[in-house]
Tab-separated table of C-alpha atoms in Angstrom:
chain	number	residue	atom	x	y	z
A	29	MET	CA	-13.665	0.467	15.264
A	30	SER	CA	-11.282	-0.293	12.419
A	31	PHE	CA	-11.140	-3.366	10.282
A	32	ASN	CA	-7.399	-3.681	10.978
A	33	SER	CA	-7.861	-4.190	14.747
A	34	TYR	CA	-7.907	-7.186	17.049
A	35	ILE	CA	-11.366	-6.144	18.488
A	36	PHE	CA	-12.929	-6.303	15.118
A	37	ILE	CA	-11.215	-9.361	13.652
A	38	LEU	CA	-11.375	-11.566	16.728
A	39	CYS	CA	-14.450	-10.326	18.387
A	40	LEU	CA	-17.124	-8.233	16.460
A	41	LEU	CA	-16.763	-10.105	13.129
A	42	PRO	CA	-17.186	-13.619	14.401
A	43	ILE	CA	-19.911	-12.711	16.911
A	44	SER	CA	-21.766	-10.790	14.136
A	45	PHE	CA	-21.486	-13.759	11.707
A	46	ILE	CA	-22.532	-16.416	14.195
A	47	GLY	CA	-25.452	-14.402	15.582
A	48	TYR	CA	-26.716	-13.469	12.122
A	49	PHE	CA	-27.006	-16.811	10.656
A	50	ALA	CA	-28.242	-18.450	13.974
A	51	LEU	CA	-31.035	-15.963	14.254
A	52	ASN	CA	-31.913	-16.132	10.530
A	53	ARG	CA	-32.871	-19.791	11.154
A	54	ILE	CA	-35.457	-18.545	13.650
A	55	LYS	CA	-36.777	-15.490	11.765
A	56	ASN	CA	-35.326	-13.169	9.214
A	57	LYS	CA	-36.259	-10.099	11.197
A	58	TYR	CA	-34.131	-11.321	14.115
A	59	GLY	CA	-31.116	-11.604	11.840
A	60	VAL	CA	-31.612	-8.064	10.565
A	61	MET	CA	-31.912	-6.739	14.075
A	62	TRP	CA	-28.675	-8.547	15.108
A	63	LEU	CA	-26.854	-7.130	12.128
A	64	LEU	CA	-28.086	-3.665	12.906
A	65	ALA	CA	-26.969	-3.997	16.477
A	66	SER	CA	-23.617	-5.107	15.391
A	67	SER	CA	-23.401	-2.189	12.963
A	68	LEU	CA	-24.280	0.332	15.679
A	69	ILE	CA	-21.712	-1.146	18.034
A	70	PHE	CA	-19.005	-0.886	15.264
A	71	TYR	CA	-19.943	2.878	14.797
A	72	ALA	CA	-20.328	3.549	18.541
A	73	TRP	CA	-16.705	2.511	19.033
A	74	ALA	CA	-15.805	5.840	17.355
A	75	GLY	CA	-17.281	7.696	20.266
A	76	ILE	CA	-20.561	8.372	21.903
A	77	SER	CA	-20.976	11.870	20.194
A	78	CYS	CA	-20.610	10.275	16.801
A	79	PHE	CA	-23.074	7.595	17.659
A	80	VAL	CA	-25.600	10.064	18.886
A	81	LEU	CA	-25.244	12.099	15.676
A	82	LEU	CA	-25.776	8.983	13.598
A	83	ILE	CA	-28.917	7.977	15.546
A	84	ALA	CA	-30.291	11.530	15.286
A	85	SER	CA	-29.614	11.709	11.592
A	86	MET	CA	-31.382	8.388	10.981
A	87	LEU	CA	-34.451	9.369	12.981
A	88	LEU	CA	-34.695	12.698	11.383
A	89	ASN	CA	-34.302	11.362	7.942
A	90	TYR	CA	-36.863	8.655	8.503
A	91	ILE	CA	-39.306	11.294	9.641
A	92	PHE	CA	-38.763	13.026	6.236
A	93	THR	CA	-39.173	9.512	4.550
A	94	ILE	CA	-42.618	9.124	6.263
A	95	LEU	CA	-43.717	12.663	5.240
A	96	ILE	CA	-42.430	12.416	1.697
A	97	ARG	CA	-44.212	8.990	1.263
A	98	LYS	CA	-47.586	10.566	2.444
A	99	LYS	CA	-47.450	13.909	0.601
A	100	GLY	CA	-44.889	13.396	-2.243
A	101	SER	CA	-43.748	16.928	-1.687
A	102	LYS	CA	-40.755	18.280	-3.542
A	103	ILE	CA	-40.452	20.990	-0.807
A	104	LEU	CA	-40.142	18.232	1.946
A	105	LEU	CA	-37.445	16.539	-0.211
A	106	SER	CA	-35.510	19.885	-0.635
A	107	CYS	CA	-35.779	20.445	3.200
A	108	GLY	CA	-34.521	16.988	3.926
A	109	ILE	CA	-31.566	17.321	1.532
A	110	THR	CA	-30.763	20.825	2.898
A	111	ILE	CA	-30.724	19.654	6.441
A	112	ASN	CA	-28.294	16.828	5.553
A	113	VAL	CA	-26.075	19.171	3.643
A	114	LEU	CA	-26.170	21.794	6.437
A	115	LEU	CA	-25.082	19.109	8.991
A	116	LEU	CA	-22.207	18.138	6.716
A	117	ILE	CA	-21.161	21.761	6.374
A	118	TYR	CA	-21.235	22.275	10.120
A	119	PHE	CA	-19.133	19.294	11.026
A	120	LYS	CA	-16.815	19.190	8.099
A	121	TYR	CA	-16.469	22.718	6.718
A	122	SER	CA	-17.284	25.226	9.530
A	123	GLY	CA	-13.575	25.855	10.342
A	124	PHE	CA	-12.642	26.174	6.678
A	125	LEU	CA	-15.465	28.748	6.102
A	126	VAL	CA	-14.620	30.810	9.135
A	127	GLN	CA	-10.987	30.769	8.208
A	128	ASN	CA	-11.656	32.049	4.756
A	129	ILE	CA	-14.240	34.681	5.912
A	130	ASN	CA	-11.487	36.029	8.398
A	131	GLU	CA	-8.958	36.212	5.590
A	132	LEU	CA	-11.392	37.741	3.184
A	133	PHE	CA	-12.970	40.403	5.376
A	134	LYS	CA	-10.105	40.857	7.908
A	135	THR	CA	-12.374	39.612	10.712
A	136	SER	CA	-11.361	37.592	13.778
A	137	PHE	CA	-14.238	35.107	14.276
A	138	VAL	CA	-13.196	32.105	16.401
A	139	PHE	CA	-14.580	28.640	15.763
A	140	GLN	CA	-13.787	25.765	18.050
A	141	ASN	CA	-12.473	22.751	16.150
A	142	ILE	CA	-15.099	19.942	15.930
A	143	THR	CA	-14.177	16.248	15.756
A	144	LEU	CA	-15.183	14.866	12.353
A	145	PRO	CA	-17.702	12.087	12.852
A	146	LEU	CA	-16.584	8.805	11.348
A	147	GLY	CA	-18.038	8.338	7.794
A	148	ILE	CA	-20.218	11.527	7.781
A	149	SER	CA	-19.509	12.123	4.156
A	150	PHE	CA	-20.627	8.653	3.295
A	151	PHE	CA	-23.723	8.324	5.416
A	152	THR	CA	-24.846	11.874	4.454
A	153	PHE	CA	-24.626	10.982	0.729
A	154	THR	CA	-26.392	7.736	1.499
A	155	GLN	CA	-29.196	9.550	3.345
A	156	ILE	CA	-29.611	11.967	0.378
A	157	SER	CA	-29.883	9.127	-2.144
A	158	TRP	CA	-32.491	7.496	0.143
A	159	LEU	CA	-34.655	10.619	0.250
A	160	VAL	CA	-34.502	11.216	-3.470
A	161	ASP	CA	-35.447	7.517	-4.116
A	162	THR	CA	-38.230	7.850	-1.515
A	163	TYR	CA	-39.537	10.865	-3.471
A	164	ARG	CA	-39.537	8.730	-6.650
A	165	GLY	CA	-41.538	6.043	-4.797
A	166	GLU	CA	-38.728	3.435	-4.789
A	167	THR	CA	-38.623	2.772	-1.061
A	168	ASP	CA	-42.218	2.337	0.038
A	169	ARG	CA	-41.897	-1.409	0.749
A	170	TYR	CA	-39.058	-0.926	3.283
A	171	SER	CA	-39.557	-0.639	7.084
A	172	PHE	CA	-37.576	1.525	9.511
A	173	LEU	CA	-35.586	-1.450	10.548
A	174	GLU	CA	-34.483	-2.175	7.049
A	175	TYR	CA	-33.805	1.561	6.456
A	176	ALA	CA	-31.645	1.664	9.572
A	177	LEU	CA	-29.642	-1.312	8.529
A	178	PHE	CA	-29.110	0.053	5.076
A	179	ILE	CA	-27.686	3.344	6.405
A	180	SER	CA	-25.509	1.848	9.140
A	181	TYR	CA	-24.465	-1.490	7.588
A	182	PHE	CA	-20.936	-1.815	9.072
A	183	PRO	CA	-18.929	-3.223	6.070
A	184	LYS	CA	-19.688	-0.010	4.168
A	185	MET	CA	-20.158	2.485	6.970
A	186	ALA	CA	-16.662	4.041	7.276
A	187	GLU	CA	-15.407	4.308	3.684
A	188	GLY	CA	-18.214	3.152	1.415
A	189	PRO	CA	-19.170	2.156	-1.081
A	190	ILE	CA	-21.998	4.725	-1.262
A	191	ALA	CA	-24.490	1.942	-1.986
A	192	LEU	CA	-28.063	2.578	-3.060
A	193	HIS	CA	-30.931	0.855	-1.357
A	194	GLY	CA	-31.383	-1.458	-4.430
A	195	ASP	CA	-27.881	-2.685	-3.964
A	196	ILE	CA	-28.289	-3.917	-0.436
A	197	LEU	CA	-31.822	-4.259	0.875
A	198	PRO	CA	-33.209	-6.908	-1.560
A	199	GLN	CA	-30.354	-9.298	-0.581
A	200	PHE	CA	-31.532	-9.253	3.065
A	201	ALA	CA	-34.906	-10.553	2.075
A	202	ASP	CA	-33.427	-13.164	-0.358
A	203	PRO	CA	-34.190	-16.692	1.189
A	204	ASP	CA	-31.112	-18.027	-0.763
A	205	LYS	CA	-28.814	-15.814	1.328
A	206	LYS	CA	-30.114	-16.912	4.738
A	207	LYS	CA	-27.982	-19.984	5.031
A	208	ILE	CA	-24.242	-20.266	5.569
A	209	ASP	CA	-22.357	-20.452	2.198
A	210	TYR	CA	-18.952	-22.079	2.776
A	211	ASP	CA	-17.749	-21.042	-0.553
A	212	ASN	CA	-18.663	-17.374	0.135
A	213	ILE	CA	-16.954	-17.675	3.545
A	214	SER	CA	-13.651	-18.924	1.991
A	215	ARG	CA	-13.745	-16.381	-0.747
A	216	GLY	CA	-14.643	-13.613	1.739
A	217	ILE	CA	-11.883	-14.500	4.129
A	218	MET	CA	-9.279	-14.662	1.325
A	219	ILE	CA	-10.420	-11.157	-0.060
A	220	PHE	CA	-10.500	-9.698	3.511
A	221	VAL	CA	-6.913	-11.102	4.231
A	222	PHE	CA	-5.494	-9.727	0.980
A	223	GLY	CA	-7.029	-6.277	1.824
A	224	LEU	CA	-5.572	-6.397	5.362
A	225	PHE	CA	-2.121	-7.292	3.914
A	226	LYS	CA	-2.424	-4.399	1.437
A	227	LYS	CA	-3.097	-1.902	4.258
A	228	LEU	CA	-0.686	-3.169	6.957
A	229	MET	CA	2.300	-4.338	4.936
A	230	ILE	CA	2.151	-2.135	1.796
A	231	ALA	CA	0.115	1.074	2.447
A	232	ASP	CA	1.482	1.684	5.977
A	233	THR	CA	5.123	1.190	4.840
A	234	LEU	CA	4.689	3.557	1.964
A	235	GLY	CA	2.965	5.936	4.381
A	236	LYS	CA	6.133	6.262	6.511
A	237	ALA	CA	8.122	7.491	3.512
A	238	VAL	CA	5.310	9.958	2.615
A	239	ASP	CA	5.027	11.243	6.142
A	240	TRP	CA	8.826	11.689	6.402
A	241	GLY	CA	8.784	13.639	3.122
A	242	PHE	CA	6.031	16.067	4.242
A	243	ASN	CA	7.809	16.631	7.445
A	244	TYR	CA	10.909	17.901	5.607
A	245	VAL	CA	9.489	19.648	2.444
A	246	PRO	CA	12.010	22.523	2.380
A	247	ASP	CA	15.020	20.059	2.559
A	248	LEU	CA	13.825	17.667	-0.174
A	249	TYR	CA	15.827	17.066	-3.323
A	250	SER	CA	14.005	16.807	-6.598
A	251	LEU	CA	14.313	13.031	-6.776
A	252	ASP	CA	13.047	12.882	-3.164
A	253	ILE	CA	9.872	14.589	-4.315
A	254	TRP	CA	9.340	12.168	-7.253
A	255	ILE	CA	9.800	9.277	-4.956
A	256	ILE	CA	7.381	10.653	-2.349
A	257	MET	CA	4.811	11.562	-5.057
A	258	LEU	CA	4.876	7.968	-6.427
A	259	ALA	CA	4.910	6.576	-2.966
A	260	TYR	CA	1.722	8.478	-2.052
A	261	THR	CA	0.046	7.488	-5.258
A	262	LEU	CA	0.757	3.846	-4.289
A	263	GLN	CA	-0.111	4.399	-0.625
A	264	ILE	CA	-3.659	5.762	-1.406
A	265	TYR	CA	-4.127	3.011	-3.895
A	266	PHE	CA	-3.291	0.126	-1.567
A	267	ASP	CA	-4.998	1.862	1.435
A	268	PHE	CA	-8.280	2.391	-0.374
A	269	SER	CA	-8.049	-0.826	-2.314
A	270	GLY	CA	-7.328	-2.664	0.911
A	271	TYR	CA	-10.333	-1.244	2.639
A	272	CYS	CA	-12.626	-1.954	-0.403
A	273	ASP	CA	-11.396	-5.592	-0.338
A	274	MET	CA	-11.838	-6.013	3.370
A	275	ALA	CA	-15.408	-4.534	3.197
A	276	ALA	CA	-16.347	-6.770	0.352
A	277	GLY	CA	-14.812	-9.798	2.046
A	278	VAL	CA	-16.654	-9.140	5.318
A	279	SER	CA	-19.958	-8.630	3.442
A	280	MET	CA	-19.429	-11.746	1.267
A	281	MET	CA	-19.099	-13.820	4.398
A	282	LEU	CA	-22.519	-12.624	5.280
A	283	ASN	CA	-23.748	-13.532	1.711
A	284	ILE	CA	-24.258	-9.872	0.877
A	285	ASP	CA	-22.576	-8.615	-2.226
A	286	LEU	CA	-21.386	-4.955	-2.117
A	287	PRO	CA	-21.108	-2.990	-5.250
A	288	VAL	CA	-17.580	-3.056	-6.766
A	289	ASN	CA	-16.023	0.258	-5.738
A	290	PHE	CA	-12.482	-0.255	-6.959
A	291	ASN	CA	-11.190	-1.810	-10.201
A	292	SER	CA	-7.435	-1.446	-11.021
A	293	PRO	CA	-7.687	2.378	-11.735
A	294	TYR	CA	-3.929	2.826	-12.529
A	295	LYS	CA	-4.485	0.724	-15.582
A	296	SER	CA	-6.470	3.556	-17.061
A	297	LEU	CA	-5.460	5.048	-20.428
A	298	THR	CA	-7.681	8.127	-19.903
A	299	ILE	CA	-8.835	10.264	-17.057
A	300	THR	CA	-12.433	9.297	-17.920
A	301	ASP	CA	-11.557	5.633	-17.491
A	302	PHE	CA	-9.760	6.376	-14.179
A	303	TRP	CA	-13.075	7.715	-12.795
A	304	LYS	CA	-14.884	4.610	-13.932
A	305	ARG	CA	-12.437	2.563	-11.888
A	306	TRP	CA	-11.594	4.697	-8.803
A	307	HIS	CA	-14.269	5.173	-6.051
A	308	ILE	CA	-16.865	3.823	-8.485
A	309	SER	CA	-19.850	4.438	-6.148
A	310	LEU	CA	-18.965	8.042	-5.644
A	311	THR	CA	-18.769	8.595	-9.388
A	312	SER	CA	-22.085	6.853	-9.828
A	313	PHE	CA	-23.663	8.965	-7.083
A	314	LEU	CA	-22.418	12.263	-8.414
A	315	ARG	CA	-23.579	11.332	-11.980
A	316	LYS	CA	-27.009	10.209	-10.844
A	317	TYR	CA	-27.751	12.843	-8.285
A	318	ILE	CA	-25.847	15.940	-9.527
A	319	TYR	CA	-24.757	15.609	-13.113
A	320	PHE	CA	-28.024	14.368	-14.644
A	321	PRO	CA	-30.269	16.823	-12.571
A	322	LEU	CA	-28.000	19.654	-13.934
A	323	GLY	CA	-28.825	18.573	-17.352
A	324	GLY	CA	-25.910	16.243	-18.044
A	325	SER	CA	-24.836	16.523	-21.716
A	326	ARG	CA	-28.389	17.320	-22.967
A	327	LYS	CA	-28.109	21.239	-22.813
A	328	GLY	CA	-25.179	22.003	-25.301
A	329	THR	CA	-21.410	21.781	-25.257
A	330	VAL	CA	-20.688	24.612	-22.934
A	331	ARG	CA	-23.272	23.558	-20.407
A	332	THR	CA	-21.861	20.029	-20.486
A	333	TYR	CA	-18.459	21.249	-19.641
A	334	LEU	CA	-19.754	23.488	-16.903
A	335	ASN	CA	-21.681	20.478	-15.382
A	336	MET	CA	-18.499	18.387	-15.485
A	337	MET	CA	-16.618	21.055	-13.665
A	338	ILE	CA	-19.278	21.464	-11.076
A	339	VAL	CA	-19.458	17.707	-10.423
A	340	PHE	CA	-15.727	17.454	-9.890
A	341	ILE	CA	-15.507	20.497	-7.676
A	342	VAL	CA	-18.222	18.968	-5.553
A	343	SER	CA	-16.137	15.773	-5.468
A	344	GLY	CA	-13.109	17.684	-4.291
A	345	LEU	CA	-15.041	19.498	-1.601
A	346	TRP	CA	-16.605	16.121	-0.533
A	347	HIS	CA	-13.143	14.879	0.185
A	348	GLY	CA	-12.042	17.655	2.454
A	349	ALA	CA	-12.254	21.160	3.674
A	350	ASN	CA	-9.157	22.719	2.109
A	351	TRP	CA	-8.467	24.640	-1.043
A	352	THR	CA	-6.243	21.750	-1.989
A	353	PHE	CA	-9.208	19.516	-2.411
A	354	VAL	CA	-11.186	22.211	-4.297
A	355	LEU	CA	-8.258	22.603	-6.720
A	356	TRP	CA	-7.718	18.885	-6.941
A	357	GLY	CA	-11.400	18.475	-8.062
A	358	ALA	CA	-11.195	21.414	-10.421
A	359	LEU	CA	-8.005	19.916	-12.032
A	360	HIS	CA	-9.689	16.538	-12.576
A	361	GLY	CA	-12.652	18.346	-14.037
A	362	ALA	CA	-10.557	20.310	-16.342
A	363	PHE	CA	-8.635	17.213	-17.495
A	364	GLN	CA	-11.984	15.545	-18.134
A	365	VAL	CA	-13.080	18.471	-20.265
A	366	LEU	CA	-9.798	18.544	-22.204
A	367	HIS	CA	-10.106	14.806	-22.796
A	368	ARG	CA	-13.683	15.247	-24.096
A	369	ILE	CA	-12.545	17.933	-26.431
A	370	PHE	CA	-9.557	16.190	-27.883
A	371	ARG	CA	-10.913	12.685	-27.579
A	372	LYS	CA	-10.484	11.687	-31.204
A	373	PRO	CA	-6.899	12.715	-31.648
A	374	PHE	CA	-6.065	11.412	-28.166
A	375	ASP	CA	-7.531	7.976	-29.051
A	376	LYS	CA	-5.048	7.576	-31.853
A	377	VAL	CA	-2.017	8.120	-29.565
A	378	PHE	CA	0.115	5.003	-28.769
A	379	ALA	CA	-1.411	3.231	-25.669
A	380	PRO	CA	1.684	3.356	-23.448
A	381	ILE	CA	1.892	7.119	-24.045
A	382	LYS	CA	-1.784	7.593	-23.135
A	383	TRP	CA	-1.280	5.572	-20.023
A	384	PHE	CA	1.925	7.647	-19.082
A	385	ILE	CA	0.128	10.947	-19.588
A	386	THR	CA	-2.878	9.847	-17.444
A	387	PHE	CA	-0.702	8.276	-14.755
A	388	LEU	CA	1.594	11.376	-14.581
A	389	PHE	CA	-1.440	13.684	-14.182
A	390	VAL	CA	-2.884	11.338	-11.508
A	391	ASN	CA	0.426	11.461	-9.556
A	392	ILE	CA	0.680	15.174	-9.689
A	393	ALA	CA	-2.893	15.615	-8.601
A	394	TRP	CA	-2.494	13.126	-5.748
A	395	LEU	CA	0.470	15.204	-4.510
A	396	LEU	CA	-1.928	18.159	-4.343
A	397	PHE	CA	-4.458	15.893	-2.423
A	398	ARG	CA	-1.797	15.150	0.170
A	399	ALA	CA	-0.293	18.659	0.500
A	400	ASP	CA	-1.083	20.948	3.435
A	401	SER	CA	-1.624	23.903	1.098
A	402	VAL	CA	-1.691	24.841	-2.526
A	403	SER	CA	1.542	26.793	-2.142
A	404	GLN	CA	3.244	23.756	-0.671
A	405	TRP	CA	2.107	21.607	-3.579
A	406	TRP	CA	3.262	24.274	-6.129
A	407	TYR	CA	6.693	24.482	-4.478
A	408	MET	CA	7.078	20.732	-4.609
A	409	VAL	CA	5.977	20.476	-8.241
A	410	ASN	CA	8.366	23.220	-9.393
A	411	LYS	CA	11.164	21.546	-7.418
A	412	ALA	CA	10.462	18.150	-8.813
A	413	PHE	CA	10.568	19.340	-12.413
A	414	GLY	CA	13.666	21.461	-11.632
A	415	ILE	CA	15.802	18.204	-11.422
A	416	LYS	CA	18.680	20.053	-9.727
A	417	TYR	CA	19.669	17.238	-7.414
A	418	ARG	CA	19.910	13.654	-8.663
A	419	THR	CA	20.270	12.156	-5.237
A	420	ILE	CA	18.040	11.181	-2.355
A	421	HIS	CA	18.094	11.537	1.378
A	422	GLU	CA	19.278	8.360	3.141
A	423	GLU	CA	16.451	8.821	5.672
A	424	LEU	CA	13.826	8.488	2.947
A	425	ALA	CA	15.452	5.437	1.441
A	426	SER	CA	15.956	3.744	4.787
A	427	VAL	CA	12.139	3.492	5.229
A	428	PHE	CA	12.230	0.706	2.578
A	429	LYS	CA	15.095	-1.306	4.168
A	430	ILE	CA	14.579	-5.136	3.921
A	431	PRO	CA	15.199	-7.016	7.231
A	432	LYS	CA	18.214	-9.502	7.065
A	433	LEU	CA	19.191	-8.295	3.524
A	434	ARG	CA	22.709	-7.344	4.958
A	435	SER	CA	23.138	-10.842	6.230
A	436	VAL	CA	22.277	-12.322	2.830
A	437	LEU	CA	24.622	-10.050	1.044
A	438	SER	CA	27.456	-10.862	3.525
A	439	VAL	CA	26.961	-14.591	2.966
A	440	ILE	CA	27.335	-14.384	-0.809
A	441	SER	CA	30.133	-11.838	-0.504
A	442	ILE	CA	28.563	-8.938	-2.352
A	443	PRO	CA	30.215	-5.590	-1.331
A	444	TYR	CA	27.468	-2.987	-0.308
A	445	THR	CA	26.964	0.243	1.661
A	446	ASP	CA	23.945	1.055	3.767
A	447	MET	CA	22.613	3.263	1.091
A	448	ASP	CA	22.892	0.423	-1.440
A	449	VAL	CA	20.707	-1.768	0.799
A	450	TYR	CA	18.195	0.992	1.268
A	451	VAL	CA	17.933	1.896	-2.392
A	452	PHE	CA	17.576	-1.814	-3.447
A	453	GLY	CA	14.731	-2.186	-0.919
A	454	MET	CA	13.064	1.047	-2.216
A	455	VAL	CA	13.277	0.033	-5.935
A	456	LEU	CA	12.153	-3.454	-5.260
A	457	MET	CA	9.043	-2.318	-3.294
A	458	LEU	CA	8.037	0.405	-5.673
A	459	ALA	CA	8.454	-2.013	-8.571
A	460	VAL	CA	6.513	-4.671	-6.897
A	461	CYS	CA	3.759	-2.262	-6.093
A	462	MET	CA	3.518	-1.045	-9.687
A	463	PHE	CA	3.429	-4.629	-10.839
A	464	ILE	CA	0.443	-5.299	-8.600
A	465	CYS	CA	-1.245	-2.257	-9.806
A	466	LEU	CA	-0.792	-2.969	-13.512
A	467	VAL	CA	-0.781	-6.654	-14.019
A	468	PRO	CA	-3.053	-8.807	-11.934
A	469	LYS	CA	-6.892	-8.708	-12.043
A	470	ASN	CA	-8.519	-6.569	-9.359
A	471	ASN	CA	-9.489	-8.557	-6.225
A	472	LEU	CA	-13.132	-7.471	-6.369
A	473	ILE	CA	-13.649	-9.108	-9.703
A	474	ARG	CA	-14.373	-12.180	-7.424
A	475	GLU	CA	-12.873	-14.692	-9.813
A	476	HIS	CA	-10.516	-16.270	-7.308
A	477	LYS	CA	-10.133	-20.005	-7.557
A	478	ILE	CA	-10.135	-21.737	-4.202
A	479	SER	CA	-7.542	-24.342	-3.666
A	480	VAL	CA	-5.293	-25.773	-1.038
A	481	TRP	CA	-2.616	-23.456	-2.140
A	482	THR	CA	-4.733	-20.336	-2.025
A	483	LEU	CA	-5.852	-21.265	1.460
A	484	VAL	CA	-2.252	-21.834	2.637
A	485	VAL	CA	-1.215	-18.404	1.225
A	486	THR	CA	-4.225	-16.818	2.814
A	487	MET	CA	-3.453	-18.248	6.265
A	488	GLY	CA	0.216	-17.274	5.930
A	489	LEU	CA	-0.715	-13.656	5.120
A	490	PHE	CA	-3.260	-13.600	7.878
A	491	MET	CA	-0.688	-14.706	10.439
A	492	ILE	CA	1.863	-11.986	9.234
A	493	CYS	CA	-0.908	-9.442	9.460
A	494	LEU	CA	-1.917	-10.534	13.040
A	495	LEU	CA	1.670	-10.202	14.128
A	496	SER	CA	1.754	-6.693	12.737
A	497	LEU	CA	-1.430	-5.343	14.457
A	498	SER	CA	0.355	-3.913	17.455
A	499	ASN	CA	-0.236	-0.386	16.109
A	500	VAL	CA	-3.572	0.122	14.454
A	501	THR	CA	-3.369	2.847	11.792
A	502	SER	CA	-6.490	4.546	10.319
A	503	PHE	CA	-7.439	4.272	6.694
A	504	LEU	CA	-6.865	7.494	4.635
A	505	TYR	CA	-10.570	7.709	3.576
A	506	PHE	CA	-11.555	7.781	7.308
A	507	ASN	CA	-10.574	11.479	7.186
A	508	PHE	CA	-13.151	12.176	4.385
């Protein structure tokens, strides 16, 4: 089930909300059970096989939880983590491993494609964090019911954030959060609607241009590639930002604050700052459960740089089973190392230049993230910097056409061609998107002032979104 669907917006969300607060008035445990049921229904919508896998994973990990609580064994912890990692490898990386084994050893192993379970990367990392925290004695007071809700809580299930138990579970026991909070409802609805608008009206429009470009890579002009690269950079921003807003909005309606997972990353002046703003929960997880256990920055300069590279390669692999993701992670790790080495002279550089260098690198890396192969990415980068053709395909520009613009231009007697109309729409949309990325505060700062005007705007955007829900598109991070 997706947040941008009628079944969620008009059915599951209101039923979950009403049932949760109604049952909380009787007994807190009943409210938790209701929310757990809602979360399982949300996940079961992805398919019975995915649902069975989630249930099996929760049961298996809770068995390890009980054993670790009783014996405090590091061997049990290692076994639990290993099983989780092996399940992730099987479902997400088996085909990739078999393909590379065949190419390396000239074998012909055949591996049937497996449907990637929804959110497996997210709930696997969540399970691992739970087991580690259990070993540290931090989860002893929680029951199986609370554990199950923590793992499957539907606002964070599909795309995160990768929350820790301390971020979520204490709030379900807080008596101040048991009653309906109308201020939270209004703010939650507003943030949800803003996120829905980002996804449907901005990210999906940009995605059409990106999809067209990657369908015709050999025919692209240099300027086409720059436009497609920027369009994808903006698409993934508004797609992921939209999801984060919607997840936070839904949870806020339930009086549960999710950790901020996205905070205007394209304002970053350095790549280090970028990763403090983009997918914040993933960065925190990798730092806490991989970087620090590896020794962090406590074992010398060379070891620090190696640890940084390992963390970012793991981050790349976590995103997908392709060498493009491995190289994407390695590039981000290398850029982090370079920034650490040259931090003092770089800090003295004029701020707009620092922003441009960082943003250009992020764009080029995102192109690799989207590419089908490393060779395709390299071909596009070379062609983009070749600047041999200073024109663009009309089919690409036409994606951005503004309805009724021709009629307006005709009324005010301004001469135009079809290409003029398309280019105007393209420039306008890309400029507006960049403005949104760089100027306003991030939605998840939760500093919105509720007024009649904000409610009117929210309802207007909501109606526009509802009328655009005929084709439900998946979020990009659903694939990870």
